[in-house]
Amino acid sequence: MAVHHITTLLLCVIWGLPEATPICDNSNPCPFTGGQDLSVPTEYSSEGTGLLNVTLTVDLTPHTVDWLTIHRRTYNGEIPGPTLRVRPGDKLYIKLVNNMRSDNVVRAEGHGPVSPNITNLHLHGMHVSPKEPHDNVFIEIGPGSSYQYEFDIPDDHPAGTFYYHHHIHGNSHFCVGGGLVGFIIVEDDVTTMSPELSAISCPLNCHKEVQLAVGTNFRYTFLETDPILSYSNLQKDLGDPSRNLDPLSSGTGTMEDWLMDPANGVDYLLTNGQLWPKVTLTVGEVKRFRIMNGATIEVLEIAIKELGCEMMVLAWDGIYVDAPYRTRMVVLSGGARVDVAVRCWFSGDFTMTSIMAEENDPVLASEYWQMRFNQNLLTLHVEERAAVFGLEHFPTSLPAHPGYYRDLRTIDDSEIDGRFVIEFGPEHEVNREHFKDAAHYRYKYKVGTIQEWYIINTEQLKPHPLHIHVNHFQVISYNEYTHPWGALHPVNNTKSAYYDLQGNLCDQQFLHFAHNLDWPTSNTPSFKYHGHHNRSRDSTPAYIPLGEWRDTINVPPLGSMTIRFVADRYTGTQMIHCHNLNHVDRGMGLVVEVVEEGESIHGASTASGGAYPGTCRRTDPYPDVVTGAANFNGGGHDHGHDHMHGH
Ligand SMILES: [Cu+2]
């Protein structure tokens, strides 16, 4: 009855206006206004019972932004999907149901787009087994099928912000960008938290937590012009119903055309599926923001535009930092999360925005990338409150790390059991080849050992965020890299080419540049590419402070770094890939194999793998390594002493 009265009242108000206000809808667009209260994802919690058992259903569902209704692939009809709250030691059972129809299933040859109707699940950043029925990302769940995942969360799992997302090779950009992400929050143990941290955290003060899932899920299909990568083209080919092809009443094209037209000022990213939502705080109040970059290719540089609010970093990628520190900006590549405590000193509206890096700072990315993702995310609406309350306190201490995330910076060299090189190169290659399949591991090492990996990005323009499944890694150093700036590829006129770690252009350009390369290399040996030398990055937010733990790290153009981790507890096939999802879809990933103590690793602990990444050597072909094959050494080639150690 009450609802009826309100509706009547509203109708009277609308009809009572002297001139009819235009109704905005899918055929009659008007500027978006945003400003709605931030939507809170549905939550499912184990509540200390030791078990969370949920069903997530993937389907194409209507999603409303202001007046616009779009169709997106969702978990249980929501963007983001439901938040799953668990505790260390819990079992997490997820039945993933694929409710998509089968009428447009295709799988392209090679590394092109595949059907957006196949799905699966990855627990990003969670320290769980990569084997079935756990976090095996090579499981494929077709339309009309389902799969019962079981995850055993270890007793000593870190408490923090993690997420789940779709992870099918070939369509992850399309589907994750569309909305197939959701939070997993491993809740803190009240007894290990300081009172200040507990005051802004579940389980006792959940009302102080704010979950922000920033996603590409608005215009994600429209900006790609690459004929292979264009998901707009893919959608056309598939007749995919998530397109917005309603003709406009003005007769000037479709809703899709309107969204794509820059003149209409439609921002690209949504936060919790909303455009420019609002979060309310009071003056002096501290809230804990759990921020996820659930977008597919965008590096976010999140700051509060106006003076008057403070941000204090608590954790990165679900791992607490040693001590909270103030920041004016947090830089999140796709896949990264950060926990920040936020406090504002004045009432009014403040803008959380994603801005570019320091002026002309080439550390993070090229201008092209910076400009593209420069937009407001949400409004912090700060209300007055009685002065008697005063300022709430930021936490000053944080829970300790589990033993397998102990500090590896000062260990003796002899403790390092294996080294590996990951090279991001042009043409979406890792270690100079495309991802093959789950059976072709490119490095093999023993569980429980300490690994030191050297990461290099030989591309001059594109950053590539490295993501390693199962284990977080510690940032040990940033390394010198004298860059080969200036050379244009003579054939395709781009700056994509292979260089060695000394900056020499390689004669042999491998798979995609098999030409005689005699153009000038234009090396300037005295020039060091800005920022790629070994120092703490405390003052440069684009860099991760040395010693921090991440599961995803942005490797800037021509950047290189050293990481370490303990290959704790889990054996099996683990995926290493670029978390720009359109890159991994095209092959920018590889698998490694973690084996039991006692199993042979065939000398792989010192192999660099690949076609000697970081070198110009091409005399030895990449060994065709298949799990279980006896000839890991590639038919007798010596891979023993060619790794490039970047200290
Ligand atoms: Cu990439």
XYZ file of C-alpha atoms and ligand atoms in Angstrom:
648
model
C 0.000 0.000 0.000
C 2.737 2.400 0.965
C 4.583 1.620 -2.232
C 1.491 2.386 -4.247
C 1.101 5.753 -2.559
C 4.695 6.701 -3.227
C 4.369 5.724 -6.865
C 1.232 7.800 -7.229
C 2.943 10.708 -5.583
C 5.916 10.466 -7.914
C 3.672 10.295 -10.964
C 1.846 13.398 -9.769
C 5.112 15.207 -9.362
C 6.253 14.266 -12.856
C 2.933 15.041 -14.488
C 2.673 18.250 -12.539
C 5.734 19.763 -14.177
C 4.932 22.607 -16.544
C 6.952 21.034 -19.336
C 7.545 17.366 -19.729
C 11.076 16.378 -18.684
C 12.582 14.234 -21.427
C 12.717 10.606 -20.418
C 16.122 9.156 -21.100
C 16.249 5.593 -22.232
C 17.991 3.253 -24.620
C 16.550 4.979 -27.650
C 16.787 8.511 -26.306
C 20.148 9.024 -24.591
C 21.118 11.982 -22.467
C 24.207 12.748 -20.366
C 24.814 10.436 -17.433
C 24.646 11.997 -14.005
C 25.806 9.258 -11.641
C 25.740 10.127 -7.960
C 23.823 7.111 -6.696
C 24.937 5.555 -3.434
C 27.614 2.975 -4.049
C 26.011 -0.413 -4.436
C 27.215 -3.076 -2.036
C 27.734 -6.549 -3.462
C 25.665 -9.389 -2.038
C 27.761 -11.171 0.562
C 28.089 -14.824 1.456
C 30.109 -15.600 4.555
C 31.318 -18.770 6.187
C 30.749 -16.981 9.510
C 33.267 -19.134 11.269
C 31.558 -22.422 10.418
C 34.580 -23.586 8.455
C 32.623 -23.936 5.224
C 31.247 -21.592 2.623
C 29.215 -23.395 -0.014
C 27.880 -21.193 -2.817
C 26.608 -21.396 -6.363
C 27.727 -18.845 -8.907
C 25.729 -18.760 -12.106
C 27.180 -17.171 -15.213
C 24.545 -15.656 -17.432
C 23.864 -12.753 -19.718
C 21.751 -10.390 -17.644
C 20.440 -6.836 -17.901
C 22.465 -4.255 -16.029
C 21.395 -0.675 -15.491
C 23.643 2.368 -15.492
C 21.607 5.496 -14.801
C 18.882 5.262 -17.463
C 20.748 2.825 -19.702
C 20.185 -0.895 -19.681
C 22.987 -3.010 -21.070
C 23.471 -6.756 -21.072
C 26.547 -8.180 -19.484
C 27.939 -11.532 -18.460
C 27.497 -11.654 -14.706
C 27.769 -13.893 -11.667
C 24.290 -14.282 -10.165
C 23.105 -11.242 -12.087
C 25.400 -8.781 -10.309
C 28.384 -6.600 -11.203
C 30.598 -7.334 -9.386
C 29.571 -10.853 -8.422
C 28.762 -11.698 -4.809
C 31.493 -11.112 -2.244
C 32.670 -14.331 -0.625
C 33.883 -13.919 2.961
C 35.971 -16.745 4.291
C 38.511 -17.333 7.038
C 41.849 -19.096 7.057
C 41.288 -22.839 7.364
C 37.876 -22.719 5.664
C 36.694 -24.910 2.865
C 35.241 -22.893 0.002
C 32.953 -24.848 -2.311
C 31.820 -23.046 -5.416
C 29.459 -24.665 -7.877
C 29.957 -22.737 -11.081
C 26.955 -22.986 -13.370
C 27.276 -21.854 -16.962
C 23.852 -20.715 -18.023
C 24.980 -19.348 -21.346
C 23.394 -20.676 -24.487
C 25.331 -22.768 -26.921
C 24.143 -21.147 -30.106
C 27.278 -19.200 -30.792
C 30.164 -21.308 -29.606
C 33.257 -20.920 -31.693
C 36.891 -21.474 -30.964
C 39.284 -19.679 -33.224
C 42.513 -21.256 -34.320
C 45.576 -20.210 -32.423
C 45.263 -17.343 -30.042
C 42.339 -15.375 -31.324
C 39.104 -14.870 -29.485
C 37.140 -17.913 -28.524
C 33.534 -18.243 -27.660
C 32.525 -15.932 -24.871
C 30.155 -18.638 -23.693
C 32.795 -20.950 -22.222
C 33.758 -20.092 -18.666
C 35.681 -21.162 -15.575
C 37.032 -19.652 -12.361
C 40.335 -18.457 -10.943
C 40.933 -17.411 -7.337
C 43.304 -14.554 -8.024
C 45.980 -14.179 -5.349
C 44.709 -17.000 -3.169
C 47.303 -19.430 -1.894
C 45.470 -22.601 -2.894
C 46.266 -25.673 -4.965
C 46.288 -25.277 -8.764
C 45.009 -28.827 -9.253
C 41.467 -30.022 -9.836
C 39.032 -29.612 -8.185
C 40.850 -26.583 -6.843
C 42.239 -23.631 -8.785
C 42.964 -25.299 -12.126
C 42.479 -22.561 -14.712
C 42.530 -25.038 -17.578
C 39.130 -26.407 -16.689
C 36.567 -25.334 -19.281
C 32.864 -25.248 -18.512
C 30.744 -25.135 -21.605
C 27.285 -23.654 -22.035
C 24.700 -25.554 -20.064
C 27.333 -27.256 -17.895
C 28.492 -26.805 -14.348
C 31.517 -27.638 -12.248
C 31.990 -28.154 -8.531
C 35.106 -26.356 -7.324
C 36.570 -27.136 -3.925
C 39.165 -24.887 -2.370
C 41.025 -25.675 0.833
C 42.154 -22.410 2.330
C 45.171 -23.087 4.524
C 45.145 -22.274 8.234
C 47.958 -19.789 7.745
C 46.460 -18.037 4.717
C 46.902 -14.260 4.890
C 43.809 -12.209 5.690
C 43.108 -9.763 2.929
C 41.441 -8.730 -0.300
C 41.414 -11.243 -3.116
C 39.131 -11.839 -6.050
C 37.717 -14.457 -8.336
C 37.336 -14.079 -12.043
C 36.778 -15.916 -15.293
C 40.037 -17.282 -16.769
C 39.549 -18.883 -20.200
C 42.454 -18.541 -22.585
C 41.215 -16.536 -25.529
C 38.163 -14.810 -24.107
C 39.250 -13.461 -20.735
C 39.421 -9.864 -21.948
C 35.886 -10.079 -23.210
C 34.325 -11.854 -20.250
C 36.244 -10.337 -17.340
C 35.833 -6.944 -18.930
C 32.148 -7.595 -19.127
C 31.749 -8.195 -15.441
C 32.860 -11.670 -14.427
C 34.709 -10.633 -11.268
C 33.883 -10.723 -7.565
C 35.641 -10.189 -4.239
C 36.967 -12.896 -1.973
C 37.742 -11.446 1.408
C 39.750 -13.552 3.815
C 38.703 -12.101 7.123
C 41.087 -11.130 9.845
C 41.376 -12.870 13.155
C 40.210 -10.339 15.717
C 42.932 -11.410 18.125
C 45.721 -10.477 15.701
C 44.424 -7.022 14.823
C 45.268 -3.804 16.584
C 42.188 -2.018 18.001
C 42.508 0.639 15.268
C 42.535 -1.962 12.509
C 39.693 -3.902 14.067
C 37.704 -0.669 14.313
C 37.620 -0.404 10.507
C 37.424 -4.103 9.615
C 35.162 -7.092 9.624
C 34.238 -9.159 11.480
C 33.436 -6.619 14.231
C 33.062 -3.433 12.186
C 31.966 -4.463 8.736
C 30.112 -1.170 8.252
C 33.520 0.511 7.982
C 34.553 -1.518 4.956
C 33.999 -0.210 1.433
C 34.474 -2.538 -1.521
C 35.338 -0.927 -4.823
C 35.555 -3.111 -7.913
C 36.698 -0.927 -10.780
C 35.934 -2.559 -14.074
C 36.019 -2.055 -17.789
C 32.497 -3.290 -18.036
C 30.962 -0.326 -19.735
C 32.526 0.483 -23.066
C 34.901 -2.395 -23.093
C 33.717 -3.800 -26.338
C 33.917 -0.650 -28.296
C 37.392 0.793 -28.141
C 39.353 -1.968 -29.783
C 40.007 -1.390 -33.455
C 42.460 -4.218 -33.944
C 40.803 -6.546 -36.464
C 41.702 -9.618 -34.444
C 41.134 -8.217 -31.003
C 38.043 -6.243 -31.752
C 35.402 -7.700 -29.535
C 32.935 -5.450 -31.171
C 33.712 -7.320 -34.356
C 33.556 -10.596 -32.497
C 30.192 -9.659 -31.140
C 29.002 -8.832 -34.608
C 30.233 -12.164 -35.929
C 28.585 -14.011 -33.115
C 25.418 -11.981 -33.121
C 26.152 -11.533 -29.440
C 23.146 -10.125 -27.606
C 25.274 -8.008 -25.259
C 25.546 -5.329 -27.926
C 23.441 -2.203 -27.716
C 21.935 -1.934 -31.141
C 18.719 -0.118 -30.269
C 18.180 2.561 -32.915
C 18.061 6.054 -31.478
C 14.817 7.946 -31.791
C 16.767 10.736 -33.437
C 17.450 8.374 -36.306
C 21.214 8.920 -36.058
C 22.536 5.444 -35.411
C 22.373 3.095 -32.469
C 22.912 3.277 -28.736
C 26.295 1.656 -29.323
C 27.252 4.473 -31.670
C 26.229 6.997 -29.041
C 28.280 5.327 -26.316
C 31.311 5.207 -28.555
C 31.127 8.843 -29.575
C 33.699 10.777 -27.503
C 31.559 13.876 -27.841
C 29.089 12.350 -25.403
C 31.683 12.210 -22.633
C 30.892 8.710 -21.489
C 33.550 7.482 -19.092
C 35.052 4.122 -19.688
C 35.273 2.477 -16.284
C 32.512 1.551 -13.882
C 32.876 1.196 -10.125
C 30.764 -1.639 -8.710
C 28.964 -1.535 -12.030
C 28.028 2.129 -11.527
C 29.141 5.318 -13.167
C 30.426 7.867 -10.621
C 28.704 6.486 -7.502
C 28.865 8.121 -4.078
C 30.402 6.949 -0.798
C 29.446 8.808 2.375
C 31.790 9.441 5.301
C 31.728 11.873 8.177
C 34.471 14.350 9.019
C 37.350 12.579 10.751
C 35.943 9.112 10.181
C 38.287 6.346 9.002
C 37.004 3.764 6.538
C 38.787 0.813 5.018
C 38.577 0.749 1.227
C 39.239 -2.546 -0.487
C 39.958 -1.555 -4.075
C 40.223 -4.058 -6.908
C 41.328 -3.279 -10.423
C 38.986 -5.722 -12.103
C 39.565 -4.093 -15.459
C 41.343 -5.924 -18.214
C 44.002 -3.674 -19.686
C 43.991 -0.453 -17.690
C 46.598 0.690 -15.219
C 44.734 2.752 -12.642
C 46.448 5.555 -10.787
C 43.979 6.345 -8.089
C 44.114 9.578 -6.118
C 41.745 11.960 -4.375
C 41.658 15.077 -6.442
C 40.938 17.726 -3.833
C 43.032 18.489 -0.769
C 41.562 17.412 2.537
C 41.526 13.612 2.502
C 44.280 11.212 3.478
C 44.994 7.729 2.172
C 46.984 5.246 4.224
C 48.120 2.013 2.550
C 47.400 -1.094 4.624
C 47.860 -3.953 2.189
C 48.666 -4.773 -1.400
C 47.228 -7.771 -3.235
C 45.860 -9.126 0.019
C 49.156 -8.957 1.928
C 49.593 -6.421 4.705
C 52.527 -4.067 4.327
C 55.051 -3.993 7.168
C 53.630 -0.729 8.482
C 50.914 1.568 7.134
C 52.173 4.451 5.030
C 50.618 7.574 3.599
C 50.228 7.926 -0.117
C 48.709 10.419 -2.477
C 48.266 7.861 -5.224
C 47.936 4.116 -5.569
C 48.868 2.496 -8.849
C 46.976 -0.661 -9.715
C 47.550 -2.653 -12.838
C 44.836 -5.020 -13.944
C 44.434 -7.720 -11.297
C 45.925 -5.695 -8.452
C 44.169 -4.834 -5.184
C 44.966 -2.393 -2.459
C 43.530 -1.806 1.004
C 43.664 1.844 2.005
C 42.336 3.609 5.074
C 40.716 6.912 4.085
C 40.010 9.911 6.319
C 38.792 13.391 5.357
C 39.216 16.553 7.381
C 36.444 18.700 5.941
C 32.880 18.286 4.866
C 32.051 18.463 1.185
C 32.444 16.390 -1.926
C 35.797 14.895 -2.864
C 36.595 13.068 -6.063
C 38.332 9.727 -6.237
C 39.849 9.762 -9.653
C 42.170 7.697 -11.778
C 44.773 10.029 -13.146
C 47.944 9.724 -15.120
C 51.387 9.404 -13.624
C 53.675 12.326 -12.883
C 53.908 14.789 -15.659
C 55.748 13.298 -18.622
C 56.781 10.383 -16.489
C 57.486 7.496 -18.834
C 57.972 5.089 -15.977
C 54.533 3.670 -15.927
C 53.342 3.830 -19.464
C 53.270 5.831 -22.589
C 51.108 8.879 -23.012
C 48.709 6.828 -25.021
C 47.910 4.691 -22.028
C 47.749 7.535 -19.604
C 45.262 9.545 -21.553
C 42.949 6.708 -22.108
C 42.131 6.014 -18.503
C 41.973 9.455 -17.042
C 38.568 9.632 -15.423
C 36.660 10.115 -12.196
C 35.660 6.984 -10.334
C 33.432 8.140 -7.504
C 32.512 10.910 -5.098
C 33.458 10.871 -1.431
C 30.609 12.723 0.211
C 31.842 13.924 3.607
C 29.254 15.053 6.112
C 29.705 17.199 9.203
C 29.542 15.614 12.571
C 29.772 16.848 16.108
C 33.259 18.053 16.972
C 33.137 16.015 20.136
C 33.906 12.890 18.142
C 37.274 14.174 16.972
C 39.441 12.297 14.494
C 39.404 8.537 14.362
C 42.827 6.937 14.303
C 44.606 5.215 11.471
C 46.074 1.841 12.321
C 49.755 2.054 13.167
C 50.533 -1.654 13.210
C 49.376 -4.537 11.077
C 49.204 -8.323 11.391
C 52.373 -10.275 10.626
C 52.926 -12.298 7.487
C 52.764 -16.088 7.466
C 56.137 -17.833 7.399
C 56.093 -18.461 3.667
C 55.998 -14.709 3.104
C 59.005 -14.012 5.294
C 61.534 -11.432 4.167
C 63.752 -12.882 1.424
C 65.778 -9.777 0.730
C 68.753 -10.637 2.868
C 68.960 -14.385 2.419
C 72.232 -15.953 1.350
C 72.647 -16.728 -2.342
C 73.085 -20.360 -1.450
C 69.508 -20.489 -0.221
C 68.203 -19.743 -3.693
C 67.382 -23.033 -5.325
C 66.248 -21.913 -8.751
C 66.356 -18.986 -11.110
C 64.197 -18.202 -14.089
C 63.821 -15.364 -16.550
C 60.474 -14.037 -17.696
C 60.758 -11.795 -20.712
C 57.781 -9.876 -22.015
C 58.480 -9.128 -25.630
C 56.640 -7.775 -28.601
C 53.824 -9.596 -30.328
C 52.360 -10.831 -27.061
C 55.134 -13.284 -26.402
C 56.618 -14.480 -23.154
C 60.146 -15.788 -23.503
C 59.837 -15.386 -27.237
C 56.950 -17.672 -27.884
C 53.222 -17.798 -27.405
C 51.504 -19.836 -24.761
C 51.181 -23.368 -25.970
C 49.030 -25.349 -23.567
C 48.943 -26.574 -20.013
C 51.116 -29.575 -20.783
C 54.070 -27.560 -22.053
C 55.811 -26.265 -18.990
C 58.724 -23.930 -19.484
C 60.384 -24.268 -16.114
C 60.272 -26.908 -13.456
C 61.193 -26.568 -9.816
C 60.797 -28.224 -6.467
C 58.097 -27.387 -4.029
C 59.353 -25.647 -0.922
C 62.342 -24.063 -2.611
C 63.239 -20.410 -2.785
C 63.025 -19.036 -6.302
C 64.590 -15.907 -7.742
C 63.136 -14.701 -10.991
C 64.269 -11.936 -13.247
C 61.521 -10.062 -15.073
C 62.162 -7.955 -18.139
C 59.943 -6.043 -20.503
C 61.696 -5.409 -23.800
C 58.859 -3.345 -25.188
C 59.377 0.352 -25.541
C 55.809 1.519 -25.218
C 53.653 -0.979 -23.405
C 53.654 -1.897 -19.738
C 52.889 -5.540 -18.997
C 51.631 -6.544 -15.570
C 53.084 -9.876 -14.530
C 50.765 -12.191 -12.606
C 51.950 -15.395 -10.979
C 49.382 -17.882 -9.776
C 49.460 -19.610 -6.378
C 52.376 -17.746 -4.781
C 52.917 -14.078 -4.025
C 56.419 -12.776 -4.665
C 58.607 -10.197 -2.995
C 60.087 -7.310 -4.962
C 63.854 -7.509 -4.476
C 65.333 -4.967 -6.867
C 64.850 -2.843 -9.919
C 67.677 -3.319 -12.329
C 69.705 -1.239 -14.692
C 68.523 -1.407 -18.243
C 70.195 0.691 -20.877
C 67.483 1.055 -23.344
C 67.624 0.790 -27.095
C 65.525 3.844 -27.707
C 64.979 5.110 -31.174
C 65.022 2.181 -33.521
C 61.979 1.748 -35.661
C 61.292 -1.633 -37.055
C 61.873 -1.354 -40.813
C 59.015 -3.580 -41.779
C 56.139 -2.639 -39.566
C 57.522 0.727 -38.474
C 56.871 0.072 -34.810
C 59.277 0.069 -31.928
C 58.667 -3.570 -31.225
C 61.818 -5.628 -31.522
C 63.991 -7.886 -29.403
C 66.980 -6.556 -27.553
C 69.359 -8.169 -25.152
C 69.897 -6.968 -21.641
C 72.704 -4.720 -22.795
C 70.328 -2.942 -25.134
C 71.714 -4.471 -28.322
C 69.241 -5.090 -31.066
C 69.173 -8.783 -31.811
C 70.050 -9.851 -35.345
C 67.494 -12.576 -35.141
C 64.050 -11.306 -34.353
C 62.475 -14.702 -33.857
C 58.981 -15.658 -34.739
C 57.537 -12.493 -36.076
C 60.465 -10.468 -37.282
C 62.278 -12.969 -39.396
C 63.925 -10.382 -41.580
C 67.405 -9.066 -41.980
C 67.559 -6.228 -39.552
C 70.190 -3.797 -40.621
C 68.600 -0.542 -39.582
C 70.525 1.677 -37.168
C 70.090 0.686 -33.572
C 70.547 4.238 -32.332
C 71.818 3.145 -28.983
C 72.938 5.877 -26.696
C 74.889 3.985 -24.085
C 75.039 6.867 -21.662
C 71.288 7.205 -21.564
C 69.512 5.307 -18.820
C 65.837 4.857 -19.286
C 64.177 6.921 -16.651
C 63.691 5.209 -13.353
C 65.007 1.775 -14.126
C 67.883 1.803 -11.745
C 68.145 0.163 -8.410
C 66.744 2.273 -5.663
C 63.771 2.383 -3.400
C 60.649 3.590 -5.133
C 59.147 5.217 -2.111
C 58.811 8.548 -3.845
C 57.524 7.181 -7.120
C 54.115 5.639 -6.749
C 54.368 3.897 -10.095
C 56.898 1.597 -8.489
C 56.399 -0.913 -5.781
C 58.552 -0.261 -2.741
C 61.301 -2.829 -2.467
C 60.416 -5.644 -0.126
C 56.652 -5.534 -0.677
C 54.712 -8.637 -1.634
C 52.471 -8.798 -4.702
C 50.765 -11.291 -6.927
C 50.694 -8.836 -9.816
C 53.357 -6.308 -10.726
C 53.390 -3.739 -13.469
C 56.548 -4.046 -15.530
C 56.943 -0.705 -17.250
C 58.245 -0.352 -20.800
C 61.914 -1.383 -20.826
C 61.713 -2.155 -17.130
C 63.360 -5.019 -15.369
C 63.257 -6.311 -11.832
C 64.141 -9.210 -9.588
C 61.579 -11.039 -7.458
C 61.796 -13.905 -4.982
C 59.312 -16.280 -3.450
C 59.013 -19.555 -1.629
C 57.295 -22.197 -3.746
C 55.239 -23.049 -0.723
C 53.345 -26.317 -0.372
C 51.583 -26.706 -3.725
C 52.760 -28.804 -6.645
C 51.263 -28.791 -10.085
C 50.983 -26.672 -13.181
C 50.983 -22.970 -12.493
C 50.179 -20.181 -14.905
C 52.433 -17.152 -15.338
C 51.035 -14.436 -17.556
C 50.558 -10.846 -18.454
C 47.436 -9.553 -16.729
C 46.563 -7.295 -19.605
C 43.931 -9.784 -20.543
C 43.886 -9.030 -24.234
C 47.588 -9.843 -24.191
C 47.285 -13.198 -22.450
C 44.375 -14.023 -24.729
C 46.823 -13.691 -27.581
C 49.385 -15.940 -26.008
C 51.269 -13.849 -23.435
C 51.606 -16.572 -20.865
C 53.429 -19.767 -19.992
C 53.149 -22.530 -17.444
C 55.666 -23.794 -14.930
C 55.622 -27.113 -13.169
C 56.196 -27.469 -9.452
C 57.192 -30.989 -8.443
C 57.617 -32.960 -5.256
C 60.907 -33.267 -3.504
C 62.637 -36.265 -5.014
C 61.263 -35.824 -8.510
C 63.723 -34.877 -11.175
C 63.884 -31.297 -12.263
C 66.507 -32.088 -14.923
C 68.721 -29.179 -14.091
C 65.973 -26.705 -14.675
C 66.872 -24.764 -11.580
C 69.478 -22.859 -13.528
C 67.799 -22.764 -16.913
C 66.473 -19.542 -18.261
C 63.957 -21.372 -20.387
C 62.705 -20.107 -23.668
C 64.914 -19.034 -26.532
C 67.373 -17.526 -24.129
C 65.267 -14.578 -23.050
C 67.346 -11.525 -22.396
C 69.975 -12.634 -24.881
C 70.240 -12.560 -28.633
C 71.055 -16.217 -28.941
C 68.940 -18.263 -31.235
C 71.162 -21.202 -31.885
C 69.202 -23.508 -29.619
C 65.553 -24.063 -30.321
C 63.132 -23.936 -27.462
C 62.868 -27.486 -26.180
C 59.461 -28.937 -26.727
C 58.896 -29.784 -23.127
C 55.936 -31.933 -22.274
C 55.086 -33.021 -18.777
C 56.557 -36.405 -18.095
C 58.920 -36.362 -21.042
C 62.418 -37.505 -20.233
C 64.223 -34.976 -22.370
C 63.617 -31.796 -20.495
C 66.975 -30.546 -21.705
C 65.651 -30.331 -25.199
C 67.552 -33.168 -26.789
C 70.886 -32.456 -25.257
C 71.125 -28.697 -25.530
C 72.766 -27.183 -22.541
C 70.490 -24.786 -20.770
C 72.558 -24.737 -17.678
C 74.387 -21.440 -17.669
C 72.609 -18.878 -19.685
C 70.346 -17.147 -17.278
C 70.773 -13.444 -16.914
C 71.052 -12.525 -13.317
C 70.087 -8.971 -12.875
C 71.875 -7.652 -9.831
Cu 50.865 -7.458 -21.623
